[in-house]
GROMACS .gro file of C-alpha atoms in nm:
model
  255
    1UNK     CA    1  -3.243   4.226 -16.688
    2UNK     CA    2  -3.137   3.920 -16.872
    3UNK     CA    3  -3.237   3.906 -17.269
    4UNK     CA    4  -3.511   3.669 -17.383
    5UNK     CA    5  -3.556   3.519 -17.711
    6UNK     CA    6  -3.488   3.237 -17.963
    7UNK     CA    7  -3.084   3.168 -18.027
    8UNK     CA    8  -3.086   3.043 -18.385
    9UNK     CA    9  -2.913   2.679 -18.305
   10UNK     CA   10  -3.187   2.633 -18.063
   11UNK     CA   11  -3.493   2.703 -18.332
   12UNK     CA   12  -3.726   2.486 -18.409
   13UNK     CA   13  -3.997   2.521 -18.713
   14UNK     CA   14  -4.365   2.373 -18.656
   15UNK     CA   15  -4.374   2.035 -18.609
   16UNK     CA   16  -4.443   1.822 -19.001
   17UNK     CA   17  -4.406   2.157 -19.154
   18UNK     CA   18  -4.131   2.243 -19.387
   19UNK     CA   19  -4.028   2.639 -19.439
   20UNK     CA   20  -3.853   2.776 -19.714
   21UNK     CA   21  -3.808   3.126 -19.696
   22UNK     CA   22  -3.638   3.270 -20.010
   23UNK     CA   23  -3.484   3.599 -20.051
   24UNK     CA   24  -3.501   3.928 -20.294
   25UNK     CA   25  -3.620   3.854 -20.637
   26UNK     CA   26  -3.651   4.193 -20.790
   27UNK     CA   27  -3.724   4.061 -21.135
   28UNK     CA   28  -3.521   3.757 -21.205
   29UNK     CA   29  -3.805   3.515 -21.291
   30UNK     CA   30  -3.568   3.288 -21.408
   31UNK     CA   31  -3.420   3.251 -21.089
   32UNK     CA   32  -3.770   3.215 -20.954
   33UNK     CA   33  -3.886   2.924 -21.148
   34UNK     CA   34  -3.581   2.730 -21.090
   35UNK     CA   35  -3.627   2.751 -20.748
   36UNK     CA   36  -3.963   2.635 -20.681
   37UNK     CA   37  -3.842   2.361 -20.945
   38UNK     CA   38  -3.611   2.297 -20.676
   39UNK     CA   39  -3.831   2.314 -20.411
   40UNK     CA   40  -4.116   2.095 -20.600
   41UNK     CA   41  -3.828   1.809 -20.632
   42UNK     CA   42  -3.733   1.826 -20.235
   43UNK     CA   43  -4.091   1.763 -20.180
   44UNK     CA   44  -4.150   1.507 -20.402
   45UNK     CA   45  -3.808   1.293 -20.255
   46UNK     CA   46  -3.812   1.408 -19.986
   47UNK     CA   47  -4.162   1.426 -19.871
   48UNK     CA   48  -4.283   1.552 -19.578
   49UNK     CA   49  -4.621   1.614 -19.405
   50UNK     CA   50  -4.692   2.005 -19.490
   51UNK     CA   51  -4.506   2.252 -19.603
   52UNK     CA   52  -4.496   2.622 -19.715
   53UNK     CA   53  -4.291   2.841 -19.921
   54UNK     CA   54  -4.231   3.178 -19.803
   55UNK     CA   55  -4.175   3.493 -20.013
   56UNK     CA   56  -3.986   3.790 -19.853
   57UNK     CA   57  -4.070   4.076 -20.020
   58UNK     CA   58  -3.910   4.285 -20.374
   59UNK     CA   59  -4.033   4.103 -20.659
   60UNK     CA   60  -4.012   4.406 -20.907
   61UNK     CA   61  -3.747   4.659 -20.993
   62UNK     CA   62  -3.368   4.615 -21.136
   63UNK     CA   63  -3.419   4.292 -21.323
   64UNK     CA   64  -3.571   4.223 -21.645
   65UNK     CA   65  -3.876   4.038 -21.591
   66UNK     CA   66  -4.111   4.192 -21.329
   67UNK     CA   67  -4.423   4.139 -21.442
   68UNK     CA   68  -4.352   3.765 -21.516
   69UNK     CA   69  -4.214   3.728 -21.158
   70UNK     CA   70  -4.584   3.829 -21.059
   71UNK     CA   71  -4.750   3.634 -21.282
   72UNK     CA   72  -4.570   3.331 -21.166
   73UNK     CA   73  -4.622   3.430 -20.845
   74UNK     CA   74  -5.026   3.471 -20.870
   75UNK     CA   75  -5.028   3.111 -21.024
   76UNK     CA   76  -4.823   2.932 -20.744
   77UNK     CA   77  -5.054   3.107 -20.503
   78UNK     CA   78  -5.396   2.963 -20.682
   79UNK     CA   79  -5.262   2.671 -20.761
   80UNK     CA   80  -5.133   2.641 -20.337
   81UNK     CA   81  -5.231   2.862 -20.110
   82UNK     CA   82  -4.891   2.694 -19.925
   83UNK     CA   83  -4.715   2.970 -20.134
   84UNK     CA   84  -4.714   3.281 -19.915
   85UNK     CA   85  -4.598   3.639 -20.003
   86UNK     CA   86  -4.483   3.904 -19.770
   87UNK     CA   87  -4.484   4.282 -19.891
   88UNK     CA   88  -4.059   4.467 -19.964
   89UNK     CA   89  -4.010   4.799 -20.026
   90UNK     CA   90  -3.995   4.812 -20.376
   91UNK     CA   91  -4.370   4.605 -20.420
   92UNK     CA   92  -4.463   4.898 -20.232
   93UNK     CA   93  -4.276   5.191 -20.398
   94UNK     CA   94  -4.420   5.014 -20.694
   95UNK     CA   95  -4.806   5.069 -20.574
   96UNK     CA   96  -4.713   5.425 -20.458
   97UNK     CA   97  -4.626   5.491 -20.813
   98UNK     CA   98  -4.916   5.384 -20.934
   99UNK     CA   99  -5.115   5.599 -20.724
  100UNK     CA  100  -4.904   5.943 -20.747
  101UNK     CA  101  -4.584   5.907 -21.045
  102UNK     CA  102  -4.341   6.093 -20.868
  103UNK     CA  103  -3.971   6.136 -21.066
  104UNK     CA  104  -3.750   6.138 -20.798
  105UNK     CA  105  -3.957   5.845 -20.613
  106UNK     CA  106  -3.847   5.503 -20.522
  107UNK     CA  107  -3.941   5.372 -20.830
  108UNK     CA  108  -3.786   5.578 -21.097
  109UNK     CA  109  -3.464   5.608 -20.891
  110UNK     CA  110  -3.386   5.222 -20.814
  111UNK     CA  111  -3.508   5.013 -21.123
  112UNK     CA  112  -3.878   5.085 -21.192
  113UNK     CA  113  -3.789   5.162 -21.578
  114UNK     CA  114  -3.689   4.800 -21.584
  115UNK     CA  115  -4.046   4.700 -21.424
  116UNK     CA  116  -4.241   4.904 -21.686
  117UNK     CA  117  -4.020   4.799 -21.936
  118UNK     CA  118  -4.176   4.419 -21.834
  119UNK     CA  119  -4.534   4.552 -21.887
  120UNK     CA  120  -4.396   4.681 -22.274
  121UNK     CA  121  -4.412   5.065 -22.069
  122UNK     CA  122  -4.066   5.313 -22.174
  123UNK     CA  123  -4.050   5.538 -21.869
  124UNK     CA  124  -3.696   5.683 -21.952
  125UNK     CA  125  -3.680   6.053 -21.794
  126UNK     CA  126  -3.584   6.356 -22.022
  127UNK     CA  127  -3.281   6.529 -21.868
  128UNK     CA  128  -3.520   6.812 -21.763
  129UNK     CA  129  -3.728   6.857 -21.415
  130UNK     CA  130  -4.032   6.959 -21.624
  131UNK     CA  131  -3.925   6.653 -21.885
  132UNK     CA  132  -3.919   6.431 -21.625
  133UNK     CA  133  -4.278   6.537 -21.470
  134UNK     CA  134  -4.410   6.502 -21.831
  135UNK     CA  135  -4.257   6.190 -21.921
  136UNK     CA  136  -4.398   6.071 -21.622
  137UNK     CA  137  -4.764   6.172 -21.688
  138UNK     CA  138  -4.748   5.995 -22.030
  139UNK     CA  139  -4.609   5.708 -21.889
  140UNK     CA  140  -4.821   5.591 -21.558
  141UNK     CA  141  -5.089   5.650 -21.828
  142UNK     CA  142  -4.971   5.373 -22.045
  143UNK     CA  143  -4.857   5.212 -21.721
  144UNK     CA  144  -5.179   5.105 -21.599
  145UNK     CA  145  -5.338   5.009 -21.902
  146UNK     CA  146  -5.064   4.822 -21.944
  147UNK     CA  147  -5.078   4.642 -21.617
  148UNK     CA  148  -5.354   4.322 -21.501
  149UNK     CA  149  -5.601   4.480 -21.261
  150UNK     CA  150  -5.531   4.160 -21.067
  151UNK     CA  151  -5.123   4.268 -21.040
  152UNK     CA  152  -5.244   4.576 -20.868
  153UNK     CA  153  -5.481   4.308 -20.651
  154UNK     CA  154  -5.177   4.092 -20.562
  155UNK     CA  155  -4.951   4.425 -20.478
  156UNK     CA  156  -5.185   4.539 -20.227
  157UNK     CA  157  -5.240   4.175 -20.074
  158UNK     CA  158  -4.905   4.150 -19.969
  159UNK     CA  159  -4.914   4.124 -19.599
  160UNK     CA  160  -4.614   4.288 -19.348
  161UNK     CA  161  -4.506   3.963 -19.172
  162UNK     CA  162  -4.575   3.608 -19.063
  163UNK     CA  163  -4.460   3.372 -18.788
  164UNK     CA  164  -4.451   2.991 -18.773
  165UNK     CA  165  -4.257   2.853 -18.515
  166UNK     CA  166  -3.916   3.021 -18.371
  167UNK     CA  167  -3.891   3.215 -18.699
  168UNK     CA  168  -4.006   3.554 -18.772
  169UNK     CA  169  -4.058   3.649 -19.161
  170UNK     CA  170  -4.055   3.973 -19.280
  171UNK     CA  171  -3.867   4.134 -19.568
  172UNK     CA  172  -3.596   4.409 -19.416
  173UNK     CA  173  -3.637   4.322 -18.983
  174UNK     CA  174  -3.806   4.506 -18.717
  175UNK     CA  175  -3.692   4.748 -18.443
  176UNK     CA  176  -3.519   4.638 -18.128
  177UNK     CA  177  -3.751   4.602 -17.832
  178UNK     CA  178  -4.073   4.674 -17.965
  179UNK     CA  179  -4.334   4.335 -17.981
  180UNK     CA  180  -4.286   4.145 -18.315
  181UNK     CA  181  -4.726   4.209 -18.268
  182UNK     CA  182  -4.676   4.609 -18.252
  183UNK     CA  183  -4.394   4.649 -18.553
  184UNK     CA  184  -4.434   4.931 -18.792
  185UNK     CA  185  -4.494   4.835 -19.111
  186UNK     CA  186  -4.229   5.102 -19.249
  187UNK     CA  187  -3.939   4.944 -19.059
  188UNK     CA  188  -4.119   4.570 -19.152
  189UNK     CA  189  -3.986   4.713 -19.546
  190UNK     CA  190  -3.717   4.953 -19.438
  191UNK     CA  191  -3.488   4.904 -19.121
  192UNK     CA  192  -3.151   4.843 -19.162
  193UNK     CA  193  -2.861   4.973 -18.910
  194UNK     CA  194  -3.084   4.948 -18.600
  195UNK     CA  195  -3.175   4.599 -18.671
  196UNK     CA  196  -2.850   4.477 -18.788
  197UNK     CA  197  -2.660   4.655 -18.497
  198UNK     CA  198  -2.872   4.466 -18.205
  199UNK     CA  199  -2.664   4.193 -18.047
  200UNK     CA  200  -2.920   4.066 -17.815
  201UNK     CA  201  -3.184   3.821 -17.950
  202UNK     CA  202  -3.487   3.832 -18.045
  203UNK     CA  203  -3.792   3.709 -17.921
  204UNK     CA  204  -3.783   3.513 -18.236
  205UNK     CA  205  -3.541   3.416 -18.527
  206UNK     CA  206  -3.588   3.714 -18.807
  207UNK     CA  207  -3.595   3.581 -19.132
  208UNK     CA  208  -3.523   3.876 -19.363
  209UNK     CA  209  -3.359   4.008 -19.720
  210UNK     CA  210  -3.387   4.376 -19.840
  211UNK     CA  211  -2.971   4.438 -19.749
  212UNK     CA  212  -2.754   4.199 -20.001
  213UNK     CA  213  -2.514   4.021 -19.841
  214UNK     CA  214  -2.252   3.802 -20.022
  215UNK     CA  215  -2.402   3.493 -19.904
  216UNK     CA  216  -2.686   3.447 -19.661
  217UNK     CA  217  -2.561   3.596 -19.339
  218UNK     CA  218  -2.634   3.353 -19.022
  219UNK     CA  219  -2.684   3.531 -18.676
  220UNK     CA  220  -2.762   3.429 -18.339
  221UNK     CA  221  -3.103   3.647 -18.359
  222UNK     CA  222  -3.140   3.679 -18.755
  223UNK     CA  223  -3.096   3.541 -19.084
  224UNK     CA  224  -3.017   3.732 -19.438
  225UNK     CA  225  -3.122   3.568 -19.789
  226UNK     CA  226  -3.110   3.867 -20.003
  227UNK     CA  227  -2.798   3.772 -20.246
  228UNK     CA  228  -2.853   4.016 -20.479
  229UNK     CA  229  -3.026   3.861 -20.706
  230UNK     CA  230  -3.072   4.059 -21.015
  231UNK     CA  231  -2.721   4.127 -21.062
  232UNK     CA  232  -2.550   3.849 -20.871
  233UNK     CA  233  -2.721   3.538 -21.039
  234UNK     CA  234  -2.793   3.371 -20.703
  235UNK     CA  235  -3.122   3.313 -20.534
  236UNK     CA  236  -3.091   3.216 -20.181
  237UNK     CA  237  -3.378   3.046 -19.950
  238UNK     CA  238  -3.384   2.932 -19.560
  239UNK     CA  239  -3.483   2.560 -19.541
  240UNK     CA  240  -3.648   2.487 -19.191
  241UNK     CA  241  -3.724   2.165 -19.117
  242UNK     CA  242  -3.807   2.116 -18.765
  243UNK     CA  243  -3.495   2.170 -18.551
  244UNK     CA  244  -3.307   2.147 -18.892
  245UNK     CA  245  -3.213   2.458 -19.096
  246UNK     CA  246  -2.984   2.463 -19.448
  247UNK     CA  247  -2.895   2.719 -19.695
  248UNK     CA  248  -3.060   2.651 -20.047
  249UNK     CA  249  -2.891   2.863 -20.350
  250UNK     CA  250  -2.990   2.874 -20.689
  251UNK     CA  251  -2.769   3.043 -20.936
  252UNK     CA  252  -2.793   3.118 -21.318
  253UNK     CA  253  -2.623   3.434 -21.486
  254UNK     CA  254  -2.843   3.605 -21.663
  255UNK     CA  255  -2.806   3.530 -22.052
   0.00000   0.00000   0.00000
């Protein structure tokens, strides 16, 4: 049976609407603000009808400044609902922790200290199993009283996906030959080999981060932004405009 599906030179974005999708942030705020500085410039020179800018998922964890990351991200969203935010793995380890502070979780093993660091929270780990569970009961506790109720509110507003036009957002892919409509959330945050490994297309262009890559990685069927962010210096974004589509990098080392 012949494949169907979007090839990624053929992809076209809504019509008037300009996309920017931009990869993994996981704490670089810096990085963050420059870009939408970035972004607010190409729409004021370069004006076109509507636009939105699309968030991929992994604000927290790694890099230093979490909680500013979503506190800049709550006031882009009031101030334009345009701004759109899509749920990674790591915005969700980071509610799971929350709810049940597990030491050998998600969070504690791949750069939560550094997000509760951000909210003024030390959650380093005695060397112990029993240190560790105590260290973690004292410091959820002072964890969310540390933490805006409405942080917690934006975490669990994160949505899965979105799609506008040829392109399919999400933050790590989705499984081969299952409807974009029917994807698990899990593999929305998670997938890797499965995704990456499928030749054929899709029935839409995935826009995705969650695996760093060099620089953004181009497919026929997909497209990576996730540079690495916290440790690489380099934000990376997907400009659609119409049938047009451009890499848009923002680098700064971190001081």
């Amino acid at each position: 049976m012949a494949e169907t599906g979007i090839h990624f030179l053929d992809a076209h974005g809504p019509e008037g609407v300009r996309l920017y999708a931009i990869g993994d942030v996981h704490g670089r705020l810096d990085l963050l603000a420059a870009m939408h500085k970035r972004i607010e410039s190409e729409l004021e020179w370069k004006p076109v009808r509507d636009w939105r800018v699309i968030h991929l998922g992994d604000y927290v964890d790694r890099g230093p400044d979490s909680k500013g990351v979503i506190d800049f991200l709550i006031a882009a969203r009031e101030r334009d609902p345009r701004h759109l935010m899509l749920a990674g793995n790591h915005d969700i380890g980071f509610l799971d922790f929350l709810r049940t502070p597990d030491p050998e979780g998600l969070f504690m093993r791949y750069g939560g200290v550094q997000t509760a660091l951000s909210y003024g929270v030390s959650l380093t780990a005695d060397a112990s199993w029993f240190g560790k569970a105590e260290t973690m009961k004292r410091g959820h506790a002072a964890l969310l009283e540390a933490m805006p109720a409405g942080h917690v509110d934006f975490l669990r507003s994160l949505a899965f996906s979105l799609t506008s036009g040829d392109f399919f957002f999400c933050h790590a892919g989705i499984r081969p030959g299952i409807a974009l409509d029917k994807q698990d959330p899990q593999d929305l945050i998670w997938i890797r080999d499965v995704f990456h490994d499928h030749t054929g297309l899709f029935p839409k262009i995935v826009v995705h981060g969650h695996t760093p890559v060099p620089e953004a990685e181009v497919m026929a069927n997909r497209v990576n932004v996730d540079t690495l962010a916290w440790q690489s210096g380099m934000l990376t974004a997907l400009v659609i405009d119409g049938a047009d589509k451009r890499i848009l990098e923002m680098a700064i080392k971190e001081a």
